[in-house]
Amino acid sequence: MRKLNHALLASALALACASCTAEKEANYQVIPLPQEVSLTQGNPFKLNENVLIAYPENNALLQRNAEFLSEYIQQATNYAPKTKAIAAGEQVKNAIVLGLDPGIANKEGYVLTTTPEGISINGQTENGVFYGIQTLRKSIPAEAKGATVLIPAGEIKDEPRFSYRGMHLDVGRHFFPKEFIKKYIDLLALHNMNTFHWHLTEDQGWRIEIKKYPKLTEIGSQRSRTVIGRNTQEYDNTPYGGFYTQEEAKEIVKYAQERYITIIPEVDLPGHMLAALAAYPEMGCTGGPYEVCPRWGVFEDVLCIGNDKTMQFLEDVMSEIIEIFPSEYVHIGGDEAPRTRWEKCPKCQARIKAEGLKADKKHTAEDRLQSYCMTRIEKFLNSKGRRIIGWDEILEGDVAPNATVMSWRGASGGIEAAQMGHDVIMTPNTYCYFDYYQTADTKDEPLGIGGYVPIEKVYSLNPTFDLNEEQKKHIIGAQANLWTEYITSTEHVEYMVLPRMAALAEVQWTQPEKKDFKDFTKRLARLMKFYQRDGFNYAKHVFDLKVDFTPDVAKKAVVVTLSTIDDAPIYYTLDGTEPTTASLKYTEPVAITETADFQAVVIRPEGKSKVVNKKISFNKATYCPIELTFQPSEKYKFGGAITLVDGMKGNDSYATGAWLGFVGGDVEAIIDLGQETEIKRVATNAIVDMSAWIMGSTGLVVSVSDDNKEFREVAVKDIPAETNIDKKGVENYEITFDPVKVRYVKVVIKRSPALPKGHAGEGKAAYMFIDEIEVD
């Protein structure tokens, strides 16, 4: 028998390996999930380097779509199919054919049909064809180098749920270069989004060139220093700045337009204008001096609405903005504009008098002054063929009549606006603020503003909430916002938006009855391979161990339920040691009935997940019946009163569900110990986050009773009110007293009466967040 030489053997092995990897299968399980996918039993279409991408001759948009598709295929396979213009009625074989079909109802809808002979992607418009291309692109494996890709035979009929599908980026706090903005736009295209909300001006930096007012970028784009951490008293003393020239902005606009993405510019007014005031101090009520702000927050100095020069300034700025940005909408902000300067400004008071602006039970005359400003700018933009969007604060006063409202303070503002007949874009912070942490375990996370919006929460958003059918028509879409106080790098931007952008994409595109989070996570694993291939710094929390700690009052236990998206094996311990494969293996929910230091981990072949740990501490009040005479805020009631005696203390994030948030009254809790019990100590905790208008307690009062009717006071402790307007952290309070035998314990946790002097909300009510009342 003849022996193969080494060269022949190597060649044979190479051919064998090539045949093993020569074919890869496509999969229509993409994000966002198409509305209708119908597969047939036919043979798949074979995508390879010999396939042609055809488009109708004399259609420049579909030609560009074809070129995009060729480029997308090359990213996955290393080969770029050729593109070709074809005449009407011309037949091509072994091709992907792009075309228009006026019979498709939705202007962004498409039909993708695959047979063994070829693929057709038709849309009512070129936009629709582009979204069909995105679906085909994402159905191909992210890594298919040199492979023939088998694309399943069948038909996809698809269209978006909402016409407005947006993502926001704040470049005022931190500036990001032109090339990254383009990369961000590419991400929007990948996720079927059609609107980029570009937040261009802030107290901390003016980022767009205005030729009539050159100091806006000469002075307003540069701050001399930046605060370190969360508004500490320390600064880095390093100049920081950057801006986009009008030519650069136009280049970015064109780049977005090619991908069917509209850029909506935001010039936030009349607040958040310190950078502009530093450049042109005469536009403020006091005349300055002002500086480009080195800190984060809301500031009293705003534009002087009584000054005619200020109003002319705004109209001049808008005139240049609409020359750069052809979008129908211009966002003019309207949020977080304190009225304190206007109250004392002679010019503003004269404007109030001249315009006949009156206070009523709901609004001050200064509220009406803001409405005057917004309405005047709206009329100016309307005269130029444009429409305005404003944050939901524009409802505080006589809202500009044709304004579209962007609801960020929860959904209530959007619901109210829809009921008033305004178009609404839902961006509720509780679902759509991507600067919030995406995990409750923030210990190893990059510094963030706070809050807690995991990917599951994003996915659960239904932008129409409980509106009736007529009101639902006014919800034109949804958007997520990325504010960048603590986001200094492009890598951090990517980490905060990915993969939450994928969850938002499905909210925006897919009908709610077709959404399923578990199915979404399976499809997300495929999409993440695109992120990885293209070098994006995406968060991987979705692969972390999911833990649910549920109180079981009847059993006086914490029931721990663990899960992963891939059903990987989970191990846990109760003594604080790190779990290994030799530890207890999780098979069913675990009931914990005594003090424990719980730890759990997922162990996969490629390694361990992050360890989840929770200290569970039982005391005499744990899982005892508890009543609150003053209820927490509806927004922050979470699991209710039992949260205060569930044996688990919250961390430094108030939004995780471990804390109950109260506003407008003291916390008064009555705990039934079940039988006469000796006690001598009561303790509790409050979270303090002055930037979020959250203060601690100013005192504890403990009273006891044998019958839950007559209470006698046994201990009182006064606590100084917080005066540091930058304070953030967890405060611990404890009160001890002579031992007493009782059944009922009443604990009063006194609130701070008002936000302190110097705070942006000075004099207004603060929230108080409490967790875990301990009785020993």
Tab-separated table of N, CA, C and O in Angstrom, residues 531-625:
chain	number	residue	atom	x	y	z
A	531	TYR	N	-21.254	41.661	19.056
A	531	TYR	CA	-20.562	42.649	19.889
A	531	TYR	C	-19.093	42.261	20.050
A	531	TYR	O	-18.189	43.095	19.943
A	532	GLN	N	-18.882	40.961	20.327
A	532	GLN	CA	-17.524	40.483	20.577
A	532	GLN	C	-16.671	40.589	19.316
A	532	GLN	O	-15.524	41.069	19.354
A	533	ARG	N	-17.236	40.178	18.204
A	533	ARG	CA	-16.495	40.223	16.935
A	533	ARG	C	-16.071	41.643	16.582
A	533	ARG	O	-14.952	41.890	16.113
A	534	ASP	N	-16.972	42.598	16.845
A	534	ASP	CA	-16.726	43.982	16.447
A	534	ASP	C	-16.015	44.802	17.520
A	534	ASP	O	-15.868	46.016	17.373
A	535	GLY	N	-15.587	44.136	18.590
A	535	GLY	CA	-14.736	44.788	19.574
A	535	GLY	C	-15.457	45.710	20.541
A	535	GLY	O	-14.835	46.609	21.120
A	536	PHE	N	-16.759	45.501	20.767
A	536	PHE	CA	-17.492	46.329	21.728
A	536	PHE	C	-17.280	45.812	23.146
A	536	PHE	O	-17.180	44.605	23.384
A	537	ASN	N	-17.246	46.745	24.077
A	537	ASN	CA	-17.056	46.406	25.486
A	537	ASN	C	-18.430	46.251	26.135
A	537	ASN	O	-18.964	47.173	26.730
A	538	TYR	N	-19.018	45.072	26.013
A	538	TYR	CA	-20.386	44.863	26.485
A	538	TYR	C	-20.406	44.227	27.872
A	538	TYR	O	-19.499	43.484	28.254
A	539	ALA	N	-21.459	44.523	28.633
A	539	ALA	CA	-21.623	43.950	29.972
A	539	ALA	C	-22.147	42.518	29.859
A	539	ALA	O	-22.910	42.201	28.947
A	540	LYS	N	-21.750	41.687	30.800
A	540	LYS	CA	-22.093	40.259	30.731
A	540	LYS	C	-22.954	39.824	31.921
A	540	LYS	O	-23.014	38.633	32.241
A	541	HIS	N	-23.643	40.776	32.547
A	541	HIS	CA	-24.442	40.432	33.727
A	541	HIS	C	-25.530	39.413	33.437
A	541	HIS	O	-25.977	38.705	34.335
A	542	VAL	N	-25.971	39.357	32.187
A	542	VAL	CA	-27.047	38.431	31.850
A	542	VAL	C	-26.630	36.982	32.107
A	542	VAL	O	-27.470	36.112	32.329
A	543	PHE	N	-25.311	36.718	32.104
A	543	PHE	CA	-24.831	35.366	32.386
A	543	PHE	C	-24.603	35.131	33.878
A	543	PHE	O	-24.267	34.022	34.283
A	544	ASP	N	-24.753	36.185	34.672
A	544	ASP	CA	-24.560	36.029	36.106
A	544	ASP	C	-25.665	35.172	36.710
A	544	ASP	O	-26.741	34.987	36.127
A	545	LEU	N	-25.397	34.701	37.882
A	545	LEU	CA	-26.390	33.968	38.650
A	545	LEU	C	-27.526	34.906	39.048
A	545	LEU	O	-27.295	35.982	39.591
A	546	LYS	N	-28.753	34.520	38.753
A	546	LYS	CA	-29.925	35.298	39.155
A	546	LYS	C	-30.435	34.757	40.490
A	546	LYS	O	-30.648	33.547	40.640
A	547	VAL	N	-30.612	35.663	41.443
A	547	VAL	CA	-30.985	35.271	42.792
A	547	VAL	C	-32.236	36.021	43.213
A	547	VAL	O	-32.342	37.237	43.025
A	548	ASP	N	-33.181	35.301	43.779
A	548	ASP	CA	-34.388	35.916	44.316
A	548	ASP	C	-34.511	35.507	45.781
A	548	ASP	O	-34.554	34.312	46.100
A	549	PHE	N	-34.514	36.507	46.650
A	549	PHE	CA	-34.703	36.264	48.081
A	549	PHE	C	-36.138	36.668	48.427
A	549	PHE	O	-36.474	37.853	48.422
A	550	THR	N	-36.987	35.676	48.700
A	550	THR	CA	-38.406	35.936	48.928
A	550	THR	C	-38.770	35.633	50.382
A	550	THR	O	-38.551	34.507	50.854
A	551	PRO	N	-39.347	36.599	51.108
A	551	PRO	CA	-39.778	36.324	52.482
A	551	PRO	C	-40.945	35.338	52.514
A	551	PRO	O	-41.883	35.454	51.717
A	552	ASP	N	-40.886	34.374	53.412
A	552	ASP	CA	-41.999	33.467	53.686
A	552	ASP	C	-42.380	33.678	55.148
A	552	ASP	O	-41.770	33.115	56.062
A	553	VAL	N	-43.376	34.528	55.350
A	553	VAL	CA	-43.739	34.932	56.713
A	553	VAL	C	-44.241	33.737	57.513
A	553	VAL	O	-43.924	33.581	58.696
A	554	ALA	N	-45.029	32.863	56.882
A	554	ALA	CA	-45.595	31.716	57.593
A	554	ALA	C	-44.506	30.809	58.152
A	554	ALA	O	-44.608	30.310	59.280
A	555	LYS	N	-43.438	30.612	57.374
A	555	LYS	CA	-42.340	29.747	57.810
A	555	LYS	C	-41.234	30.516	58.518
A	555	LYS	O	-40.260	29.923	58.970
A	556	LYS	N	-41.381	31.857	58.584
A	556	LYS	CA	-40.324	32.723	59.123
A	556	LYS	C	-38.983	32.368	58.483
A	556	LYS	O	-37.992	32.065	59.155
A	557	ALA	N	-38.994	32.434	57.161
A	557	ALA	CA	-37.826	32.008	56.392
A	557	ALA	C	-37.609	32.938	55.205
A	557	ALA	O	-38.527	33.594	54.727
A	558	VAL	N	-36.345	32.977	54.751
A	558	VAL	CA	-36.004	33.569	53.467
A	558	VAL	C	-35.894	32.417	52.476
A	558	VAL	O	-35.090	31.499	52.674
A	559	VAL	N	-36.691	32.452	51.420
A	559	VAL	CA	-36.631	31.409	50.404
A	559	VAL	C	-35.756	31.911	49.258
A	559	VAL	O	-36.058	32.931	48.628
A	560	VAL	N	-34.668	31.204	48.999
A	560	VAL	CA	-33.692	31.615	47.991
A	560	VAL	C	-33.896	30.788	46.738
A	560	VAL	O	-33.798	29.559	46.765
A	561	THR	N	-34.193	31.473	45.630
A	561	THR	CA	-34.369	30.813	44.338
A	561	THR	C	-33.243	31.266	43.406
A	561	THR	O	-32.997	32.464	43.260
A	562	LEU	N	-32.562	30.303	42.792
A	562	LEU	CA	-31.399	30.587	41.940
A	562	LEU	C	-31.663	30.103	40.522
A	562	LEU	O	-32.345	29.088	40.315
A	563	SER	N	-31.118	30.816	39.548
A	563	SER	CA	-31.284	30.387	38.161
A	563	SER	C	-30.206	31.019	37.290
A	563	SER	O	-29.590	32.024	37.665
A	564	THR	N	-29.993	30.420	36.110
A	564	THR	CA	-29.110	30.980	35.085
A	564	THR	C	-29.830	30.869	33.748
A	564	THR	O	-30.767	30.075	33.593
A	565	ILE	N	-29.379	31.644	32.758
A	565	ILE	CA	-30.064	31.588	31.469
A	565	ILE	C	-29.743	30.315	30.709
A	565	ILE	O	-30.455	29.951	29.775
A	566	ASP	N	-28.667	29.622	31.111
A	566	ASP	CA	-28.271	28.418	30.381
A	566	ASP	C	-28.342	27.151	31.228
A	566	ASP	O	-27.803	26.111	30.853
A	567	ASP	N	-29.012	27.241	32.400
A	567	ASP	CA	-29.182	26.087	33.293
A	567	ASP	C	-27.850	25.455	33.701
A	567	ASP	O	-27.752	24.240	33.907
A	568	ALA	N	-26.817	26.279	33.842
A	568	ALA	CA	-25.515	25.779	34.294
A	568	ALA	C	-25.599	25.386	35.770
A	568	ALA	O	-26.438	25.905	36.519
A	569	PRO	N	-24.732	24.480	36.229
A	569	PRO	CA	-24.794	24.024	37.619
A	569	PRO	C	-24.433	25.134	38.614
A	569	PRO	O	-23.518	25.923	38.384
A	570	ILE	N	-25.177	25.157	39.733
A	570	ILE	CA	-25.026	26.183	40.764
A	570	ILE	C	-24.677	25.497	42.082
A	570	ILE	O	-25.278	24.476	42.445
A	571	TYR	N	-23.724	26.085	42.814
A	571	TYR	CA	-23.312	25.550	44.114
A	571	TYR	C	-23.399	26.665	45.149
A	571	TYR	O	-23.176	27.836	44.831
A	572	TYR	N	-23.708	26.270	46.407
A	572	TYR	CA	-23.879	27.304	47.433
A	572	TYR	C	-23.383	26.821	48.792
A	572	TYR	O	-23.229	25.611	49.043
A	573	THR	N	-23.121	27.804	49.670
A	573	THR	CA	-22.763	27.540	51.061
A	573	THR	C	-23.560	28.479	51.952
A	573	THR	O	-24.104	29.492	51.490
A	574	LEU	N	-23.611	28.175	53.234
A	574	LEU	CA	-24.335	28.996	54.214
A	574	LEU	C	-23.418	29.551	55.291
A	574	LEU	O	-23.884	30.263	56.188
A	575	ASP	N	-22.121	29.263	55.203
A	575	ASP	CA	-21.196	29.661	56.266
A	575	ASP	C	-20.199	30.729	55.818
A	575	ASP	O	-19.209	30.997	56.508
A	576	GLY	N	-20.427	31.323	54.665
A	576	GLY	CA	-19.544	32.400	54.214
A	576	GLY	C	-18.342	31.939	53.425
A	576	GLY	O	-17.575	32.780	52.941
A	577	THR	N	-18.150	30.641	53.256
A	577	THR	CA	-17.027	30.161	52.452
A	577	THR	C	-17.425	30.170	50.975
A	577	THR	O	-18.596	30.018	50.630
A	578	GLU	N	-16.420	30.350	50.104
A	578	GLU	CA	-16.727	30.401	48.676
A	578	GLU	C	-17.062	29.006	48.170
A	578	GLU	O	-16.331	28.050	48.421
A	579	PRO	N	-18.188	28.870	47.444
A	579	PRO	CA	-18.610	27.534	46.991
A	579	PRO	C	-17.657	26.944	45.946
A	579	PRO	O	-17.047	27.661	45.150
A	580	THR	N	-17.574	25.629	45.959
A	580	THR	CA	-16.841	24.861	44.950
A	580	THR	C	-17.768	23.737	44.478
A	580	THR	O	-18.900	23.605	44.953
A	581	THR	N	-17.269	22.904	43.580
A	581	THR	CA	-18.069	21.761	43.134
A	581	THR	C	-18.292	20.753	44.256
A	581	THR	O	-19.151	19.880	44.145
A	582	ALA	N	-17.547	20.880	45.348
A	582	ALA	CA	-17.750	19.998	46.504
A	582	ALA	C	-18.829	20.543	47.451
A	582	ALA	O	-19.236	19.860	48.388
A	583	SER	N	-19.305	21.757	47.211
A	583	SER	CA	-20.326	22.365	48.067
A	583	SER	C	-21.708	21.826	47.712
A	583	SER	O	-21.868	21.010	46.790
A	584	LEU	N	-22.712	22.296	48.431
A	584	LEU	CA	-24.082	21.893	48.158
A	584	LEU	C	-24.467	22.323	46.749
A	584	LEU	O	-24.245	23.474	46.356
A	585	LYS	N	-25.056	21.394	45.967
A	585	LYS	CA	-25.509	21.730	44.623
A	585	LYS	C	-26.968	22.151	44.681
A	585	LYS	O	-27.793	21.488	45.311
A	586	TYR	N	-27.258	23.255	44.016
A	586	TYR	CA	-28.625	23.776	44.035
A	586	TYR	C	-29.526	22.940	43.129
A	586	TYR	O	-29.228	22.729	41.956
A	587	THR	N	-30.640	22.445	43.696
A	587	THR	CA	-31.625	21.687	42.911
A	587	THR	C	-33.030	22.245	43.071
A	587	THR	O	-33.879	22.023	42.212
A	588	GLU	N	-33.282	22.950	44.178
A	588	GLU	CA	-34.606	23.512	44.437
A	588	GLU	C	-34.444	24.688	45.393
A	588	GLU	O	-33.381	24.857	46.012
A	589	PRO	N	-35.480	25.554	45.510
A	589	PRO	CA	-35.370	26.707	46.406
A	589	PRO	C	-34.955	26.313	47.824
A	589	PRO	O	-35.358	25.266	48.346
A	590	VAL	N	-34.119	27.176	48.411
A	590	VAL	CA	-33.551	26.909	49.737
A	590	VAL	C	-34.234	27.826	50.756
A	590	VAL	O	-34.263	29.050	50.577
A	591	ALA	N	-34.779	27.244	51.814
A	591	ALA	CA	-35.412	28.021	52.890
A	591	ALA	C	-34.414	28.212	54.023
A	591	ALA	O	-33.903	27.235	54.588
A	592	ILE	N	-34.122	29.476	54.352
A	592	ILE	CA	-33.161	29.790	55.416
A	592	ILE	C	-33.934	30.341	56.614
A	592	ILE	O	-34.660	31.328	56.496
A	593	THR	N	-33.771	29.707	57.758
A	593	THR	CA	-34.567	30.050	58.946
A	593	THR	C	-33.725	30.546	60.113
A	593	THR	O	-34.242	30.747	61.205
A	594	GLU	N	-32.439	30.722	59.893
A	594	GLU	CA	-31.578	31.246	60.942
A	594	GLU	C	-30.447	32.035	60.299
A	594	GLU	O	-30.245	31.973	59.082
A	595	THR	N	-29.726	32.785	61.130
A	595	THR	CA	-28.654	33.635	60.619
A	595	THR	C	-27.685	32.816	59.755
A	595	THR	O	-27.244	31.735	60.150
A	596	ALA	N	-27.384	33.359	58.568
A	596	ALA	CA	-26.515	32.648	57.630
A	596	ALA	C	-25.758	33.653	56.784
A	596	ALA	O	-26.206	34.786	56.582
A	597	ASP	N	-24.610	33.210	56.300
A	597	ASP	CA	-23.832	33.991	55.338
A	597	ASP	C	-23.871	33.220	54.026
A	597	ASP	O	-23.048	32.355	53.758
A	598	PHE	N	-24.876	33.531	53.216
A	598	PHE	CA	-25.173	32.760	52.009
A	598	PHE	C	-24.244	33.171	50.871
A	598	PHE	O	-24.067	34.361	50.599
A	599	GLN	N	-23.666	32.181	50.195
A	599	GLN	CA	-22.866	32.437	48.998
A	599	GLN	C	-23.223	31.402	47.942
A	599	GLN	O	-23.487	30.242	48.260
A	600	ALA	N	-23.245	31.853	46.671
A	600	ALA	CA	-23.565	30.946	45.572
A	600	ALA	C	-22.762	31.335	44.346
A	600	ALA	O	-22.400	32.503	44.157
A	601	VAL	N	-22.505	30.338	43.486
A	601	VAL	CA	-21.707	30.576	42.291
A	601	VAL	C	-22.134	29.606	41.190
A	601	VAL	O	-22.581	28.490	41.480
A	602	VAL	N	-22.030	30.038	39.958
A	602	VAL	CA	-22.224	29.162	38.799
A	602	VAL	C	-20.850	28.670	38.358
A	602	VAL	O	-19.917	29.468	38.232
A	603	ILE	N	-20.734	27.381	38.128
A	603	ILE	CA	-19.450	26.835	37.679
A	603	ILE	C	-19.656	26.190	36.309
A	603	ILE	O	-20.318	25.167	36.176
A	604	ARG	N	-19.094	26.860	35.282
A	604	ARG	CA	-19.173	26.377	33.906
A	604	ARG	C	-17.800	25.829	33.507
A	604	ARG	O	-16.798	26.122	34.170
A	605	PRO	N	-17.726	25.095	32.403
A	605	PRO	CA	-16.418	24.581	31.958
A	605	PRO	C	-15.388	25.689	31.751
A	605	PRO	O	-14.196	25.502	32.000
A	606	GLU	N	-15.862	26.881	31.332
A	606	GLU	CA	-14.912	27.971	31.081
A	606	GLU	C	-14.568	28.759	32.340
A	606	GLU	O	-13.752	29.675	32.302
A	607	GLY	N	-15.181	28.404	33.468
A	607	GLY	CA	-14.817	29.066	34.715
A	607	GLY	C	-16.015	29.406	35.587
A	607	GLY	O	-17.162	29.064	35.285
A	608	LYS	N	-15.723	30.119	36.695
A	608	LYS	CA	-16.749	30.476	37.668
A	608	LYS	C	-17.370	31.832	37.351
A	608	LYS	O	-16.712	32.718	36.806
A	609	SER	N	-18.628	31.983	37.728
A	609	SER	CA	-19.269	33.288	37.660
A	609	SER	C	-18.856	34.110	38.875
A	609	SER	O	-18.150	33.626	39.775
A	610	LYS	N	-19.308	35.355	38.912
A	610	LYS	CA	-19.112	36.172	40.099
A	610	LYS	C	-19.898	35.542	41.259
A	610	LYS	O	-21.020	35.065	41.075
A	611	VAL	N	-19.303	35.537	42.434
A	611	VAL	CA	-19.957	34.957	43.611
A	611	VAL	C	-21.038	35.910	44.119
A	611	VAL	O	-20.814	37.113	44.261
A	612	VAL	N	-22.223	35.365	44.355
A	612	VAL	CA	-23.314	36.128	44.975
A	612	VAL	C	-23.264	35.858	46.469
A	612	VAL	O	-23.167	34.703	46.901
A	613	ASN	N	-23.299	36.917	47.262
A	613	ASN	CA	-23.328	36.693	48.708
A	613	ASN	C	-24.351	37.598	49.356
A	613	ASN	O	-24.600	38.714	48.902
A	614	LYS	N	-24.967	37.102	50.415
A	614	LYS	CA	-25.972	37.848	51.163
A	614	LYS	C	-25.932	37.400	52.616
A	614	LYS	O	-26.072	36.219	52.912
A	615	LYS	N	-25.713	38.368	53.490
A	615	LYS	CA	-25.771	38.073	54.924
A	615	LYS	C	-27.228	38.163	55.368
A	615	LYS	O	-27.894	39.165	55.132
A	616	ILE	N	-27.708	37.118	55.990
A	616	ILE	CA	-29.085	37.067	56.494
A	616	ILE	C	-29.000	36.974	58.010
A	616	ILE	O	-28.435	36.019	58.550
A	617	SER	N	-29.511	38.005	58.688
A	617	SER	CA	-29.363	38.104	60.145
A	617	SER	C	-30.737	38.103	60.809
A	617	SER	O	-31.540	39.017	60.573
A	618	PHE	N	-30.984	37.091	61.607
A	618	PHE	CA	-32.256	36.999	62.326
A	618	PHE	C	-32.141	37.703	63.678
A	618	PHE	O	-31.126	37.584	64.376
A	619	ASN	N	-33.167	38.472	64.020
A	619	ASN	CA	-33.282	39.070	65.345
A	619	ASN	C	-34.713	38.870	65.822
A	619	ASN	O	-35.500	38.165	65.170
A	620	LYS	N	-35.073	39.465	66.954
A	620	LYS	CA	-36.388	39.182	67.540
A	620	LYS	C	-37.546	39.724	66.712
A	620	LYS	O	-38.685	39.294	66.882
A	621	ALA	N	-37.265	40.652	65.787
A	621	ALA	CA	-38.333	41.207	64.944
A	621	ALA	C	-38.446	40.512	63.592
A	621	ALA	O	-39.431	40.715	62.875
A	622	THR	N	-37.463	39.682	63.231
A	622	THR	CA	-37.414	39.109	61.885
A	622	THR	C	-38.661	38.272	61.596
A	622	THR	O	-38.984	37.352	62.342
A	623	TYR	N	-39.323	38.664	60.511
A	623	TYR	CA	-40.538	38.004	60.022
A	623	TYR	C	-41.713	38.056	60.987
A	623	TYR	O	-42.669	37.288	60.852
A	624	CYS	N	-41.665	38.973	61.947
A	624	CYS	CA	-42.836	39.218	62.781
A	624	CYS	C	-43.813	40.104	62.016
A	624	CYS	O	-43.411	40.893	61.152
A	625	PRO	N	-45.109	40.007	62.306
A	625	PRO	CA	-46.078	40.898	61.662
A	625	PRO	C	-45.719	42.366	61.913
A	625	PRO	O	-45.350	42.733	63.029
